[in-house]
């Protein structure tokens, strides 16, 4: 198992939170993500979204409007991460109850 490869894609402070936020309301506009991730700098948000798009987890749709509108949604590959994230959430809840 190449754990390092896994964490290159979904590791870090924000990526799993972004995946969960987009999964909850899909598609999600950039401005909505900015408001939801209020502790994240805009440049960090942009970088994280671009990395998730580059890795095939997200799809970005740009609309030629004024002002421009950008929406993000999970790719089919990104959707396969949701059960994994749910399992990690369950493990974390069990871990916290065991180790106090």
PDB file of N, CA, C and O in Angstrom, residues 3-42:
ATOM      1  N   UNK A   3       0.907   4.435   0.990  1.00  0.00           N
ATOM      2  CA  UNK A   3       0.224   5.427   1.814  1.00  0.00           C
ATOM      3  C   UNK A   3       0.682   6.838   1.463  1.00  0.00           C
ATOM      4  O   UNK A   3      -0.118   7.773   1.457  1.00  0.00           O
ATOM      5  N   UNK A   4       1.955   7.008   1.146  1.00  0.00           N
ATOM      6  CA  UNK A   4       2.440   8.335   0.772  1.00  0.00           C
ATOM      7  C   UNK A   4       1.713   8.863  -0.455  1.00  0.00           C
ATOM      8  O   UNK A   4       1.389  10.051  -0.534  1.00  0.00           O
ATOM      9  N   UNK A   5       1.454   7.997  -1.429  1.00  0.00           N
ATOM     10  CA  UNK A   5       0.714   8.407  -2.621  1.00  0.00           C
ATOM     11  C   UNK A   5      -0.704   8.832  -2.288  1.00  0.00           C
ATOM     12  O   UNK A   5      -1.219   9.816  -2.834  1.00  0.00           O
ATOM     13  N   UNK A   6      -1.323   8.102  -1.381  1.00  0.00           N
ATOM     14  CA  UNK A   6      -2.689   8.442  -0.961  1.00  0.00           C
ATOM     15  C   UNK A   6      -2.711   9.827  -0.338  1.00  0.00           C
ATOM     16  O   UNK A   6      -3.544  10.668  -0.688  1.00  0.00           O
ATOM     17  N   UNK A   7      -1.770  10.075   0.571  1.00  0.00           N
ATOM     18  CA  UNK A   7      -1.786  11.353   1.271  1.00  0.00           C
ATOM     19  C   UNK A   7      -1.281  12.510   0.418  1.00  0.00           C
ATOM     20  O   UNK A   7      -1.553  13.660   0.733  1.00  0.00           O
ATOM     21  N   UNK A   8      -0.604  12.234  -0.680  1.00  0.00           N
ATOM     22  CA  UNK A   8      -0.280  13.309  -1.623  1.00  0.00           C
ATOM     23  C   UNK A   8      -1.556  13.830  -2.271  1.00  0.00           C
ATOM     24  O   UNK A   8      -1.662  14.993  -2.614  1.00  0.00           O
ATOM     25  N   UNK A   9      -2.527  12.949  -2.443  1.00  0.00           N
ATOM     26  CA  UNK A   9      -3.774  13.336  -3.098  1.00  0.00           C
ATOM     27  C   UNK A   9      -4.771  13.940  -2.108  1.00  0.00           C
ATOM     28  O   UNK A   9      -5.355  14.979  -2.387  1.00  0.00           O
ATOM     29  N   UNK A  10      -4.980  13.305  -0.954  1.00  0.00           N
ATOM     30  CA  UNK A  10      -6.028  13.790  -0.031  1.00  0.00           C
ATOM     31  C   UNK A  10      -5.472  14.300   1.286  1.00  0.00           C
ATOM     32  O   UNK A  10      -6.237  14.668   2.173  1.00  0.00           O
ATOM     33  N   UNK A  11      -4.152  14.323   1.428  1.00  0.00           N
ATOM     34  CA  UNK A  11      -3.559  14.746   2.686  1.00  0.00           C
ATOM     35  C   UNK A  11      -3.608  16.249   2.874  1.00  0.00           C
ATOM     36  O   UNK A  11      -3.990  17.004   1.994  1.00  0.00           O
ATOM     37  N   UNK A  12      -3.212  16.650   4.035  1.00  0.00           N
ATOM     38  CA  UNK A  12      -3.205  18.071   4.355  1.00  0.00           C
ATOM     39  C   UNK A  12      -4.421  18.447   5.171  1.00  0.00           C
ATOM     40  O   UNK A  12      -5.315  17.645   5.428  1.00  0.00           O
ATOM     41  N   UNK A  13      -4.453  19.679   5.550  1.00  0.00           N
ATOM     42  CA  UNK A  13      -5.478  20.173   6.463  1.00  0.00           C
ATOM     43  C   UNK A  13      -6.843  20.346   5.798  1.00  0.00           C
ATOM     44  O   UNK A  13      -7.871  20.211   6.446  1.00  0.00           O
ATOM     45  N   UNK A  14      -6.871  20.636   4.497  1.00  0.00           N
ATOM     46  CA  UNK A  14      -8.107  21.098   3.888  1.00  0.00           C
ATOM     47  C   UNK A  14      -8.758  20.163   2.873  1.00  0.00           C
ATOM     48  O   UNK A  14      -9.954  20.289   2.615  1.00  0.00           O
ATOM     49  N   UNK A  15      -8.032  19.278   2.250  1.00  0.00           N
ATOM     50  CA  UNK A  15      -8.576  18.556   1.105  1.00  0.00           C
ATOM     51  C   UNK A  15      -9.784  17.691   1.446  1.00  0.00           C
ATOM     52  O   UNK A  15     -10.778  17.700   0.721  1.00  0.00           O
ATOM     53  N   UNK A  16      -9.723  16.956   2.530  1.00  0.00           N
ATOM     54  CA  UNK A  16     -10.871  16.121   2.901  1.00  0.00           C
ATOM     55  C   UNK A  16     -12.075  17.004   3.238  1.00  0.00           C
ATOM     56  O   UNK A  16     -13.208  16.692   2.863  1.00  0.00           O
ATOM     57  N   UNK A  17     -11.827  18.126   3.899  1.00  0.00           N
ATOM     58  CA  UNK A  17     -12.930  19.051   4.204  1.00  0.00           C
ATOM     59  C   UNK A  17     -13.553  19.602   2.932  1.00  0.00           C
ATOM     60  O   UNK A  17     -14.780  19.736   2.835  1.00  0.00           O
ATOM     61  N   UNK A  18     -12.735  19.919   1.948  1.00  0.00           N
ATOM     62  CA  UNK A  18     -13.256  20.399   0.666  1.00  0.00           C
ATOM     63  C   UNK A  18     -14.060  19.316  -0.039  1.00  0.00           C
ATOM     64  O   UNK A  18     -15.149  19.592  -0.568  1.00  0.00           O
ATOM     65  N   UNK A  19     -13.553  18.105  -0.046  1.00  0.00           N
ATOM     66  CA  UNK A  19     -14.265  16.992  -0.692  1.00  0.00           C
ATOM     67  C   UNK A  19     -15.628  16.798  -0.032  1.00  0.00           C
ATOM     68  O   UNK A  19     -16.647  16.658  -0.706  1.00  0.00           O
ATOM     69  N   UNK A  20     -15.660  16.827   1.304  1.00  0.00           N
ATOM     70  CA  UNK A  20     -16.920  16.641   2.018  1.00  0.00           C
ATOM     71  C   UNK A  20     -17.895  17.786   1.749  1.00  0.00           C
ATOM     72  O   UNK A  20     -19.093  17.571   1.566  1.00  0.00           O
ATOM     73  N   UNK A  21     -17.378  19.015   1.701  1.00  0.00           N
ATOM     74  CA  UNK A  21     -18.238  20.181   1.452  1.00  0.00           C
ATOM     75  C   UNK A  21     -18.843  20.120   0.052  1.00  0.00           C
ATOM     76  O   UNK A  21     -20.024  20.414  -0.135  1.00  0.00           O
ATOM     77  N   UNK A  22     -18.044  19.734  -0.924  1.00  0.00           N
ATOM     78  CA  UNK A  22     -18.543  19.653  -2.297  1.00  0.00           C
ATOM     79  C   UNK A  22     -19.509  18.483  -2.442  1.00  0.00           C
ATOM     80  O   UNK A  22     -20.518  18.587  -3.142  1.00  0.00           O
ATOM     81  N   UNK A  23     -19.247  17.384  -1.754  1.00  0.00           N
ATOM     82  CA  UNK A  23     -20.150  16.227  -1.811  1.00  0.00           C
ATOM     83  C   UNK A  23     -21.512  16.567  -1.210  1.00  0.00           C
ATOM     84  O   UNK A  23     -22.547  16.104  -1.702  1.00  0.00           O
ATOM     85  N   UNK A  24     -21.502  17.397  -0.171  1.00  0.00           N
ATOM     86  CA  UNK A  24     -22.748  17.750   0.514  1.00  0.00           C
ATOM     87  C   UNK A  24     -23.659  18.579  -0.391  1.00  0.00           C
ATOM     88  O   UNK A  24     -24.877  18.429  -0.367  1.00  0.00           O
ATOM     89  N   UNK A  25     -23.090  19.470  -1.156  1.00  0.00           N
ATOM     90  CA  UNK A  25     -23.856  20.302  -2.090  1.00  0.00           C
ATOM     91  C   UNK A  25     -23.062  20.367  -3.388  1.00  0.00           C
ATOM     92  O   UNK A  25     -22.083  21.094  -3.496  1.00  0.00           O
ATOM     93  N   UNK A  26     -23.502  19.577  -4.345  1.00  0.00           N
ATOM     94  CA  UNK A  26     -22.742  19.443  -5.579  1.00  0.00           C
ATOM     95  C   UNK A  26     -23.615  19.868  -6.747  1.00  0.00           C
ATOM     96  O   UNK A  26     -24.732  19.362  -6.865  1.00  0.00           O
ATOM     97  N   UNK A  27     -23.203  20.799  -7.592  1.00  0.00           N
ATOM     98  CA  UNK A  27     -21.915  21.480  -7.602  1.00  0.00           C
ATOM     99  C   UNK A  27     -21.858  22.592  -6.556  1.00  0.00           C
ATOM    100  O   UNK A  27     -22.885  23.023  -6.036  1.00  0.00           O
ATOM    101  N   UNK A  28     -20.660  23.019  -6.287  1.00  0.00           N
ATOM    102  CA  UNK A  28     -20.429  24.069  -5.292  1.00  0.00           C
ATOM    103  C   UNK A  28     -19.652  25.195  -5.963  1.00  0.00           C
ATOM    104  O   UNK A  28     -18.653  24.957  -6.627  1.00  0.00           O
ATOM    105  N   UNK A  29     -20.103  26.413  -5.765  1.00  0.00           N
ATOM    106  CA  UNK A  29     -19.433  27.572  -6.354  1.00  0.00           C
ATOM    107  C   UNK A  29     -18.239  27.981  -5.491  1.00  0.00           C
ATOM    108  O   UNK A  29     -18.200  27.730  -4.288  1.00  0.00           O
ATOM    109  N   UNK A  30     -17.279  28.622  -6.142  1.00  0.00           N
ATOM    110  CA  UNK A  30     -16.068  29.047  -5.458  1.00  0.00           C
ATOM    111  C   UNK A  30     -16.401  29.949  -4.261  1.00  0.00           C
ATOM    112  O   UNK A  30     -15.863  29.759  -3.170  1.00  0.00           O
ATOM    113  N   UNK A  31     -17.291  30.904  -4.458  1.00  0.00           N
ATOM    114  CA  UNK A  31     -17.665  31.824  -3.386  1.00  0.00           C
ATOM    115  C   UNK A  31     -18.286  31.106  -2.190  1.00  0.00           C
ATOM    116  O   UNK A  31     -18.057  31.473  -1.037  1.00  0.00           O
ATOM    117  N   UNK A  32     -19.068  30.080  -2.461  1.00  0.00           N
ATOM    118  CA  UNK A  32     -19.664  29.292  -1.377  1.00  0.00           C
ATOM    119  C   UNK A  32     -18.583  28.569  -0.589  1.00  0.00           C
ATOM    120  O   UNK A  32     -18.630  28.524   0.647  1.00  0.00           O
ATOM    121  N   UNK A  33     -17.611  28.012  -1.297  1.00  0.00           N
ATOM    122  CA  UNK A  33     -16.499  27.341  -0.616  1.00  0.00           C
ATOM    123  C   UNK A  33     -15.701  28.332   0.214  1.00  0.00           C
ATOM    124  O   UNK A  33     -15.285  28.024   1.332  1.00  0.00           O
ATOM    125  N   UNK A  34     -15.488  29.521  -0.321  1.00  0.00           N
ATOM    126  CA  UNK A  34     -14.748  30.555   0.420  1.00  0.00           C
ATOM    127  C   UNK A  34     -15.439  30.903   1.730  1.00  0.00           C
ATOM    128  O   UNK A  34     -14.798  31.033   2.767  1.00  0.00           O
ATOM    129  N   UNK A  35     -16.760  31.056   1.678  1.00  0.00           N
ATOM    130  CA  UNK A  35     -17.512  31.375   2.895  1.00  0.00           C
ATOM    131  C   UNK A  35     -17.504  30.204   3.873  1.00  0.00           C
ATOM    132  O   UNK A  35     -17.387  30.388   5.081  1.00  0.00           O
ATOM    133  N   UNK A  36     -17.644  28.996   3.354  1.00  0.00           N
ATOM    134  CA  UNK A  36     -17.694  27.809   4.204  1.00  0.00           C
ATOM    135  C   UNK A  36     -16.342  27.521   4.856  1.00  0.00           C
ATOM    136  O   UNK A  36     -16.279  27.076   5.999  1.00  0.00           O
ATOM    137  N   UNK A  37     -15.271  27.765   4.141  1.00  0.00           N
ATOM    138  CA  UNK A  37     -13.916  27.522   4.645  1.00  0.00           C
ATOM    139  C   UNK A  37     -13.311  28.848   5.108  1.00  0.00           C
ATOM    140  O   UNK A  37     -12.264  29.269   4.636  1.00  0.00           O
ATOM    141  N   UNK A  38     -13.980  29.484   6.045  1.00  0.00           N
ATOM    142  CA  UNK A  38     -13.614  30.848   6.436  1.00  0.00           C
ATOM    143  C   UNK A  38     -12.207  30.969   7.025  1.00  0.00           C
ATOM    144  O   UNK A  38     -11.612  32.038   6.961  1.00  0.00           O
ATOM    145  N   UNK A  39     -11.667  29.903   7.576  1.00  0.00           N
ATOM    146  CA  UNK A  39     -10.317  29.959   8.146  1.00  0.00           C
ATOM    147  C   UNK A  39      -9.224  29.733   7.105  1.00  0.00           C
ATOM    148  O   UNK A  39      -8.040  29.829   7.424  1.00  0.00           O
ATOM    149  N   UNK A  40      -9.606  29.439   5.881  1.00  0.00           N
ATOM    150  CA  UNK A  40      -8.640  29.154   4.824  1.00  0.00           C
ATOM    151  C   UNK A  40      -8.436  30.417   3.978  1.00  0.00           C
ATOM    152  O   UNK A  40      -9.403  31.057   3.568  1.00  0.00           O
ATOM    153  N   UNK A  41      -7.187  30.741   3.731  1.00  0.00           N
ATOM    154  CA  UNK A  41      -6.885  31.878   2.857  1.00  0.00           C
ATOM    155  C   UNK A  41      -7.354  31.571   1.435  1.00  0.00           C
ATOM    156  O   UNK A  41      -7.359  30.406   1.007  1.00  0.00           O
ATOM    157  N   UNK A  42      -7.729  32.608   0.702  1.00  0.00           N
ATOM    158  CA  UNK A  42      -8.223  32.421  -0.661  1.00  0.00           C
ATOM    159  C   UNK A  42      -7.176  31.760  -1.552  1.00  0.00           C
ATOM    160  O   UNK A  42      -7.506  30.895  -2.358  1.00  0.00           O
TER     161      UNK A  42
END
